CSV table of C-alpha atoms in Angstrom, one decimal:
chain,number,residue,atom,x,y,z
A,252,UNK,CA,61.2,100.0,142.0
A,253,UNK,CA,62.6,102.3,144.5
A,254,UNK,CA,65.8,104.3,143.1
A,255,UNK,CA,69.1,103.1,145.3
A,256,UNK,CA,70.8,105.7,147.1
A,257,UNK,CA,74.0,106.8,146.0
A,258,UNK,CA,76.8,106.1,147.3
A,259,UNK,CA,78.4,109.0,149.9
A,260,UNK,CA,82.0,109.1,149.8
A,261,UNK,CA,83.9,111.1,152.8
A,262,UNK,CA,87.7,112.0,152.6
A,263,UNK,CA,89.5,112.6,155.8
A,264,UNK,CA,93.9,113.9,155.3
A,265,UNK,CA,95.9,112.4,158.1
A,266,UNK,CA,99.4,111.7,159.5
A,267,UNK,CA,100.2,110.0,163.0
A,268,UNK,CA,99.7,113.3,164.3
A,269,UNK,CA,96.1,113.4,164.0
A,270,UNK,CA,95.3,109.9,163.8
A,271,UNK,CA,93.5,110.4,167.2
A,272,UNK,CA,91.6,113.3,166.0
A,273,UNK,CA,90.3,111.6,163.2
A,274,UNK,CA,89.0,108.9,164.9
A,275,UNK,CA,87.0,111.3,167.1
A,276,UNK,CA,85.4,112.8,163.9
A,277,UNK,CA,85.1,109.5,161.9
A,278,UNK,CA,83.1,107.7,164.9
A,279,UNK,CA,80.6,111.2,165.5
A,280,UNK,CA,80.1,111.0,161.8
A,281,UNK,CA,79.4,107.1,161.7
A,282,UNK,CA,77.2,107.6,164.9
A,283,UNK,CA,75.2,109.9,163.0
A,284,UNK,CA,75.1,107.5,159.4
A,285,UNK,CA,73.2,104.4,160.1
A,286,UNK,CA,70.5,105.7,157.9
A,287,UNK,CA,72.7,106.2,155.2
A,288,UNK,CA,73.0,102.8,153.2
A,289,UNK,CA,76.1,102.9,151.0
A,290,UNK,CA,79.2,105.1,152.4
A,291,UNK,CA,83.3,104.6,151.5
A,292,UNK,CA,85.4,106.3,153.9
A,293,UNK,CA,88.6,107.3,152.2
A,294,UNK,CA,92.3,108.4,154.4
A,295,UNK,CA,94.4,109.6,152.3
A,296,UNK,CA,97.7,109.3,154.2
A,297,UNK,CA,100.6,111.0,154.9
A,298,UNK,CA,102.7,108.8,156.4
A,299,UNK,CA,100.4,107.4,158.7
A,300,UNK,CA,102.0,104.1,160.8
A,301,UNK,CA,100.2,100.2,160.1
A,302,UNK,CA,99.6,100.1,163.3
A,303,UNK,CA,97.2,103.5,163.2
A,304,UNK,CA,95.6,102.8,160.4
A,305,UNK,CA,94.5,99.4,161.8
A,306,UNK,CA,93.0,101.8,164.5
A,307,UNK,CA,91.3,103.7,162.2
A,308,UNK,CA,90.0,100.9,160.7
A,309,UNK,CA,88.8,98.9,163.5
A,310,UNK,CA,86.5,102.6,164.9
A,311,UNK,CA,84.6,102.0,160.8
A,312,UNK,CA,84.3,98.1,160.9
A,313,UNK,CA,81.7,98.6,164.4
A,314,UNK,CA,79.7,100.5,162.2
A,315,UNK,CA,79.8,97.6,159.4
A,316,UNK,CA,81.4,100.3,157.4
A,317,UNK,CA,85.6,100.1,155.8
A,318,UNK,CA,87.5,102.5,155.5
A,319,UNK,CA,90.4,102.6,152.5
A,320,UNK,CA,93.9,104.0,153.1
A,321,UNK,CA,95.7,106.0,149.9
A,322,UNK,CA,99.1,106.7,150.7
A,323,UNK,CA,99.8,110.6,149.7
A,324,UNK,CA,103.9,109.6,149.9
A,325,UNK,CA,105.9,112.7,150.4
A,326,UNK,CA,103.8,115.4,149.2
A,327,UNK,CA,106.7,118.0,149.3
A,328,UNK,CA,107.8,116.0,145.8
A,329,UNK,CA,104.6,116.6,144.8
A,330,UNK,CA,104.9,120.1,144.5
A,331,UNK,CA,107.8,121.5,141.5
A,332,UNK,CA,108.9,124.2,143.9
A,333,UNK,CA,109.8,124.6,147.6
A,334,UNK,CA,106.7,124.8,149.9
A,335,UNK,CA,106.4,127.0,153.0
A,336,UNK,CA,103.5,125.9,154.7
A,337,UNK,CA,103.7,129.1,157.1
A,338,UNK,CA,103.9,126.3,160.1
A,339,UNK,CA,100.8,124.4,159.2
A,340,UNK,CA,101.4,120.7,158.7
A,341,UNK,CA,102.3,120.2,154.7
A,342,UNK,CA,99.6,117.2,155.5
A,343,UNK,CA,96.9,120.1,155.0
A,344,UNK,CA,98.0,120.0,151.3
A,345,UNK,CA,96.5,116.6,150.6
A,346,UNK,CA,93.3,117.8,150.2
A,347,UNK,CA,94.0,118.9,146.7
A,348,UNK,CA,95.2,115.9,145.2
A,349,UNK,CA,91.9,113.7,146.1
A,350,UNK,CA,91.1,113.6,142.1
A,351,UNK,CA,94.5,112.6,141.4
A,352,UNK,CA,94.5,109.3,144.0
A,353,UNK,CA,90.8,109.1,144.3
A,354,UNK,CA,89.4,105.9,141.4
A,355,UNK,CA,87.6,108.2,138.6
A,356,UNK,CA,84.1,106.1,139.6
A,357,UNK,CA,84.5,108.5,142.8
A,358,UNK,CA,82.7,111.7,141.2
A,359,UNK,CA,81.8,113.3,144.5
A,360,UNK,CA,83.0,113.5,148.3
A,361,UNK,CA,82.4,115.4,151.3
A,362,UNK,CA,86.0,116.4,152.6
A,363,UNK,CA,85.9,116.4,156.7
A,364,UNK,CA,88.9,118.2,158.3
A,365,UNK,CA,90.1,115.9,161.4
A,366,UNK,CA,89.4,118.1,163.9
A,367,UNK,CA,85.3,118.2,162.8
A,368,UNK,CA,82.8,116.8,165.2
A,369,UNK,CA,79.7,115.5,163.1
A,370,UNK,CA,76.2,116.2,165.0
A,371,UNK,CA,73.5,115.5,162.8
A,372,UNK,CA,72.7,114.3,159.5
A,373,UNK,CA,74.6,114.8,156.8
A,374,UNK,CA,72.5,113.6,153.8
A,375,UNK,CA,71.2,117.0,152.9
A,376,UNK,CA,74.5,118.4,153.0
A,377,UNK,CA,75.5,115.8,150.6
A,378,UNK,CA,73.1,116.2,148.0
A,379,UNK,CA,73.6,119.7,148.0
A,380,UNK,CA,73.2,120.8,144.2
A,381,UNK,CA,76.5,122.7,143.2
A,382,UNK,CA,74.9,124.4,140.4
A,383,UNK,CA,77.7,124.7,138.0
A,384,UNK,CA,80.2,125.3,140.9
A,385,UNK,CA,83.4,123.0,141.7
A,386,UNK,CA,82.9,123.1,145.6
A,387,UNK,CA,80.3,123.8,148.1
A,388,UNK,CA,82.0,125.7,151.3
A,389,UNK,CA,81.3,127.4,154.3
A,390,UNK,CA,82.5,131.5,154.7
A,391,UNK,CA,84.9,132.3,156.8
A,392,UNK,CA,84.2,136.5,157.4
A,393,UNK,CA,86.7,136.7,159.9
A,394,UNK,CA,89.9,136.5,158.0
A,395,UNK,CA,92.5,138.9,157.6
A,396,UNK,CA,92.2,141.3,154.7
A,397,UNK,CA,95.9,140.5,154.5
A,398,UNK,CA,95.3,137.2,153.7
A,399,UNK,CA,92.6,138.1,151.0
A,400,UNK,CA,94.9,140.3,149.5
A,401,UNK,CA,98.0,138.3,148.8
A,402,UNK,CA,95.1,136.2,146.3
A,403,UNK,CA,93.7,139.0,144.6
A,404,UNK,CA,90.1,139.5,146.6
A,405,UNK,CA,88.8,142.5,148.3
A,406,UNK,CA,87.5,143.0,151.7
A,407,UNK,CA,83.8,142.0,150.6
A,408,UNK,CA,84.5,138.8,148.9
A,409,UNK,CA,83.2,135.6,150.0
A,410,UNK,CA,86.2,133.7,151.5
A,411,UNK,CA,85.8,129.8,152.4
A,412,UNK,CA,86.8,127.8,155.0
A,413,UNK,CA,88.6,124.3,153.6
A,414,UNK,CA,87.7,122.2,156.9
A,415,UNK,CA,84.1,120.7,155.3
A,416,UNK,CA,84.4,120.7,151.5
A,417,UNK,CA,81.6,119.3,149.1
A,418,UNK,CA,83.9,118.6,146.2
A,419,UNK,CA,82.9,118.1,142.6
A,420,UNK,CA,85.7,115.6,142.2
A,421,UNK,CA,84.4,114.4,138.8
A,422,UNK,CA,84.4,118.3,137.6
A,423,UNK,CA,88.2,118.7,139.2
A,424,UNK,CA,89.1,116.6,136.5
A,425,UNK,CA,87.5,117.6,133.7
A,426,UNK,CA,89.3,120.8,134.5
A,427,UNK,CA,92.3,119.8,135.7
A,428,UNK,CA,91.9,122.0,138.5
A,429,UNK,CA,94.9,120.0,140.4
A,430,UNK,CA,97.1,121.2,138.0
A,431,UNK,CA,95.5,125.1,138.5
A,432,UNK,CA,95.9,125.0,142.2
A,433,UNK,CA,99.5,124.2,141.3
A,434,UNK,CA,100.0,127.0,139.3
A,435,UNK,CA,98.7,129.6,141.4
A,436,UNK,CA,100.2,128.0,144.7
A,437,UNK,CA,103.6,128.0,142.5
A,438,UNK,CA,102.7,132.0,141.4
A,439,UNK,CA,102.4,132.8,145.0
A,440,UNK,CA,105.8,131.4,145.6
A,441,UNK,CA,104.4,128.4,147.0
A,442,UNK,CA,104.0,130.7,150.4
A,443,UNK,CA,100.3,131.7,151.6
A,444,UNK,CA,99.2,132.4,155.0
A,445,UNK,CA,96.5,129.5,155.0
A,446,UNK,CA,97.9,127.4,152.2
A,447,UNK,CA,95.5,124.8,151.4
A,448,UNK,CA,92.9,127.5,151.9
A,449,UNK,CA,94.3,130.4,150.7
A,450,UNK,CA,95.0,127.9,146.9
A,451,UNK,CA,91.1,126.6,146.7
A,452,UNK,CA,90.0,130.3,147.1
A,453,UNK,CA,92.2,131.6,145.0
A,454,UNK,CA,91.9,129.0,142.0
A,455,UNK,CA,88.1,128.7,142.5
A,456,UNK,CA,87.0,132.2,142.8
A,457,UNK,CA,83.3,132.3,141.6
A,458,UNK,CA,82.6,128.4,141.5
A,459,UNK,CA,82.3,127.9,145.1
A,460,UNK,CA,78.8,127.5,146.6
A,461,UNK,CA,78.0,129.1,149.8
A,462,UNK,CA,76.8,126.6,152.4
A,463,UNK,CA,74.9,127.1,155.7
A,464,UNK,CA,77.0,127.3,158.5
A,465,UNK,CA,75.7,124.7,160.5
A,466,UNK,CA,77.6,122.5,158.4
A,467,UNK,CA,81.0,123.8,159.4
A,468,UNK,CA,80.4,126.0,162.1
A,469,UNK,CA,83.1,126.8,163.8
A,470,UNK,CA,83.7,126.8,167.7
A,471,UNK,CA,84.6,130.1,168.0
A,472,UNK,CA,82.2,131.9,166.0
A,473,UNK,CA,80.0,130.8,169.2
A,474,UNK,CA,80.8,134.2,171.1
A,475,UNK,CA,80.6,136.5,167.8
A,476,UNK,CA,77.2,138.7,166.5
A,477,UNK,CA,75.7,138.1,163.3
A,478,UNK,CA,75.8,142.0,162.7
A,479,UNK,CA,79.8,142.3,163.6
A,480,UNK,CA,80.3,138.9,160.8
A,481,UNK,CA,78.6,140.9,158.4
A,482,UNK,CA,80.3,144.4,158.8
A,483,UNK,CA,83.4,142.3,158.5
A,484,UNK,CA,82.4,140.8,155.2
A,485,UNK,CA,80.0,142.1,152.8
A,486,UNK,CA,79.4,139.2,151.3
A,487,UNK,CA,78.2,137.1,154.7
A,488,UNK,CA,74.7,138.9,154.2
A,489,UNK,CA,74.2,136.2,151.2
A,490,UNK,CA,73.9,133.4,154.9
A,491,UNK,CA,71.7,135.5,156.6
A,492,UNK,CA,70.6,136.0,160.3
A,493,UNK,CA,68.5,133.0,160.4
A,494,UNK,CA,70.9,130.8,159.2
A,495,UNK,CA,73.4,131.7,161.2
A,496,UNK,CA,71.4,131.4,164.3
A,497,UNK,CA,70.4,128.0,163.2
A,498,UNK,CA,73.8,126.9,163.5
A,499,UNK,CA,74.5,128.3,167.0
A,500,UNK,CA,71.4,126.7,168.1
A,501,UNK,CA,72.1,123.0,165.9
A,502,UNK,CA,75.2,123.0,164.1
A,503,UNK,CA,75.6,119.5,162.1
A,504,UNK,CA,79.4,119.5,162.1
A,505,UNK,CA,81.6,121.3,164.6
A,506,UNK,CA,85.1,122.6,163.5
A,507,UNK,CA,87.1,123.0,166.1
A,508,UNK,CA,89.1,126.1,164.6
A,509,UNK,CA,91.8,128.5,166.0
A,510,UNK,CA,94.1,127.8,169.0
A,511,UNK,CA,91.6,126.7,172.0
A,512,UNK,CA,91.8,122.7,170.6
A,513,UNK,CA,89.8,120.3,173.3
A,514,UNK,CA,92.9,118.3,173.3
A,515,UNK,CA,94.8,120.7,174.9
A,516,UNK,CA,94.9,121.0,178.6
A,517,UNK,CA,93.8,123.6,180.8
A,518,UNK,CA,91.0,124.5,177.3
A,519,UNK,CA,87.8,125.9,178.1
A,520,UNK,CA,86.1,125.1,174.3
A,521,UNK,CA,82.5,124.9,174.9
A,522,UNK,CA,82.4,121.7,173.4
A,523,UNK,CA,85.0,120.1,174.3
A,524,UNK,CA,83.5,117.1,175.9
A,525,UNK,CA,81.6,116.4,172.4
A,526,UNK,CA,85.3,115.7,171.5
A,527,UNK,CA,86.2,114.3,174.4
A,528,UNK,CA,83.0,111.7,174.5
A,529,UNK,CA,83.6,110.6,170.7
A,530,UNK,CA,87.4,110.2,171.7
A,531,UNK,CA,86.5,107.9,174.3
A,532,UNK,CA,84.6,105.6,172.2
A,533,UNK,CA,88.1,105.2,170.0
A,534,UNK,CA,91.4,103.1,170.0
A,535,UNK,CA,92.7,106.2,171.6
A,536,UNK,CA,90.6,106.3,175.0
A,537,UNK,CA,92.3,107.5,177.9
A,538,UNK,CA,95.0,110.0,176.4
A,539,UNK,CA,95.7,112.6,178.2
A,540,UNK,CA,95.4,116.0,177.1
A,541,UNK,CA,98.6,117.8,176.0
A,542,UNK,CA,100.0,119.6,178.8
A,543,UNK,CA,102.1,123.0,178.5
A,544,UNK,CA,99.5,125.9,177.4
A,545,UNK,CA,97.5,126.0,180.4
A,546,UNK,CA,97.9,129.8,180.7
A,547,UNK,CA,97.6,130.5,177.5
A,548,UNK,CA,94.3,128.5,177.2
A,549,UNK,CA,93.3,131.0,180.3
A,550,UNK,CA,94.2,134.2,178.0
A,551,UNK,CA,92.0,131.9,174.9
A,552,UNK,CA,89.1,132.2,177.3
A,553,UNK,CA,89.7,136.1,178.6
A,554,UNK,CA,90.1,136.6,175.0
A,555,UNK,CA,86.3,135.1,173.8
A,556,UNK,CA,84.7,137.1,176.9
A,557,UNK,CA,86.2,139.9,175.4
A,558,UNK,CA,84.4,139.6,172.0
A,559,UNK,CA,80.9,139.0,173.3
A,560,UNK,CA,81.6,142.5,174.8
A,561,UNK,CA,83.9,143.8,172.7
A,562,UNK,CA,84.6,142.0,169.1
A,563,UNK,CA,86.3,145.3,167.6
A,564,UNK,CA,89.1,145.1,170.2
A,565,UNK,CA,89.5,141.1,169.7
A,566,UNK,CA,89.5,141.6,166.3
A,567,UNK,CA,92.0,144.2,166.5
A,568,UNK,CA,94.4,141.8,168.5
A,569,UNK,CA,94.1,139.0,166.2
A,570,UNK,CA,95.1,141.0,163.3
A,571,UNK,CA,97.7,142.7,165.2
A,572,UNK,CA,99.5,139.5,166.2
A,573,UNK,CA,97.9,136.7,164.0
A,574,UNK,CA,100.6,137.0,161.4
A,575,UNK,CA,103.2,136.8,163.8
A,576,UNK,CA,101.5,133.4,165.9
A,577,UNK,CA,102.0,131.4,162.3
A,578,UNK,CA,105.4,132.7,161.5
A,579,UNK,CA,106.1,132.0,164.9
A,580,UNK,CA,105.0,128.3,164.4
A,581,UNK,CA,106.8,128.3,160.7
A,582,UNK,CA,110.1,129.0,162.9
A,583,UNK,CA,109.6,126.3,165.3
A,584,UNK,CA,108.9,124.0,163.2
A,585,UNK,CA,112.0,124.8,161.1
A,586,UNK,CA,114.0,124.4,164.0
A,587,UNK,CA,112.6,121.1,165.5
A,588,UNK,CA,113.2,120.1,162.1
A,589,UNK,CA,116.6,121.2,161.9
C-alpha cells in the first residue's frame, strides 16, 4: 500500500495592509501545488476585514484548496512590555505565536512572508530534515554588524532571514520557545532593528538549519557576487558558489526584500511582473501601483547598478544610512498614529 503523503501546512501573517500581497504569493504558490495532495493554508490575522478574508479565500477555493483564518487580536497585549517595532508593522510579530494559535496536530509548517513569489516546487523544501534544529532558514550575509551585535553574534555568524521559515512547530512547544522569544525580545527592551528577525536569531542561535537560497532568494541579491556575500559573512561559505548560482539561475520562492517593492510605482524590480501577473489573477486585479516614490525608485535602480560595479560603496551607503531609513519610518509612523 502506498504511504499517504503528509499533510503540508503553510502559514502566511496579514493585516488589510497586505491582504493584496498575500494573495499574489498564495495563488504563485497554489499554481505551483497541484501535485501536492493534502495542503491547509493557515492566515493568521491581524485585524484583517470579513470582507478580505473572503478574498483570500475565494483565490484558495479555485485551487480546491481552504484556507483557515486565526485571528492574532491585538498582538501589542500580547507582549508584557511596550514594543517598538522600529517602524515595521507589529503584524511581522505574528510569526512567533504560530504554536500558540496553531491546533497541536499541526507539528510542521512552512512560514511564507507576503511579499514571496513561489516559482517552483516546494515539496523538497518541505521535507527538508531539520536534524535536531527548531527551523530551517535562509542567510541573510548582508546585514548590519550593528544589528548582529545588539543579539550577541559576531561578524561571521550565520544570520537568517524570517520571510521563508521551515518551522518545527511541534519542537516550539516542547520547548516553549514562545515563551523564550519573549524573554529575550523583553531583555532587549522589546526594541531590535528587525524585530521578528532579530528575536528568532537571537533565541535560536545554533538550531537553525541553513537552506539553499533558492528557496528565499531575495530580489536584490540579484546584482551582488558570491565572493563579496562571502567576505561579508564567514559563515555564507557553508551555501557555496553553486548553490547560490542555482538560485540566480531558478530560485523556487522570490522575496521581494528591501525598498524597491513591485507595488510601488516608478520600480524597476527585475521581477516585478511575476508579481504583477500573480496579482492579476486575484480579487485585487487592476490596482494601481502606489504613487509617490517615483524618484526614489530611480535612486533604487542607480543604487543596484552601482553594486554590480561597486558593492563596497553600496554597502557603505546602506550602512551609513540604513539605521536612519527605519527610525525614520518608526517616526512616521508614530506620528500618523498620533
Amino acid at each position: 500500500m502506498k504511504r499517504k503523503e503528509e499533510t503540508v501546512n503553510i502559514i502566511y501573517v496579514s493585516n488589510d495592509g497586505y491582504a493584496r500581497h498575500l494573495a499574489a504569493s498564495l495563488y504563485s504558490l497554489l499554481a505551483h501545488s497541484r501535485q501536492i495532495q493534502d495542503m491547509d493554508i493557515f492566515v493568521l490575522s491581524s485585524g484583517m476585514s470579513p470582507e478580505y478574508q473572503k478574498r483570500i479565500q475565494a483565490v484558495a477555493k479555485r485551487f480546491g484548496r481552504q484556507v483557515y483564518v486565526e485571528e492574532l487580536g491585538d498582538l501589542r497585549e500580547k507582549f508584557p512590555y511596550d514594543v517598538d517595532t522600529r517602524g515595521f508593522d507589529i503584524s511581522a510579530m505574528g510569526r512567533l505565536f504560530a504554536p500558540e494559535v496553531l491546533p497541536e496536530t499541526v507539528e510542521r509548517a512552512l512560514y511564507l512572508d507576503c511579499d514571496t513569489i513561489v516559482l517552483g516546487d516546494i515539496r523538497n523544501l518541505y521535507g527538508t530534515g531539520l536534524t535536531g534544529c527548531l527551523a530551517g532558514m535562509v542567510m541573510e550575509p548582508t546585514v548590519y554588524k550593528e544589528m548582529k551585535e545588539a543579539i550577541g553574534m559576531e561578524k561571521d555568524d550565520a544570520y537568517f532571514n524570517s520571510g521563508v521559515i521551515l518551522m518545527d512547530l511541534a519542537g516550539w512547544r516542547r520547548e516553549h520557545v514562545l515563551r523564550q522569544m519573549l524573554d529575550f525580545y523583553g531583555a532587549h527592551a522589546g526594541s531590535l532593528f528587525a524585530c521578528d528577525q532579530d528575536t528568532i536569531n537571537g533565541t535560536l542561535s545554533g538550531r537553525i538549519r541553513s537552506l539553499p537560497p533558492k528557496y528565499n532568494f531575495f530580489t536584490n541579491y540579484r546584482y551582488f557576487r558570491y565572493s563579496t556575500l562571502e567576505k561579508l559573512c564567514g559563515a555564507y561559505r557553508e551555501v557555496g558558489k553553486e548553490a547560490f548560482r542555482e538560485a540566480k539561475k531558478r530560485p523556487v520562492i522570490i522575496h521581494y526584500l528591501g525598498d524597491e517593492r513591485p507595488w510601488i510605482a516608478g520600480n524597476h524590480n527585475h521581477y516585478r511582473r511575476l508579481y504583477e501577473y500573480c496579482l492579476n489573477h486575484t480579487p485585487w486585479k487592476g490596482t494601481p501601483p502606489e504613487k509617490g516614490k517615483e524618484m526614489y525608485m530611480q535612486l533604487w535602480w542607480c543604487f543596484n547598478q552601482m553594486t554590480r560595479i561597486c558593492p563596497g560603496l553600496r554597502l557603505w551607503i546602506s550602512r551609513r544610512f540604513g539605521m536612519k531609513v527605519i527610525d525614520g519610518r518608526r517616526k512616521k509612523r508614530e506620528a500618523g498614529n498620533g
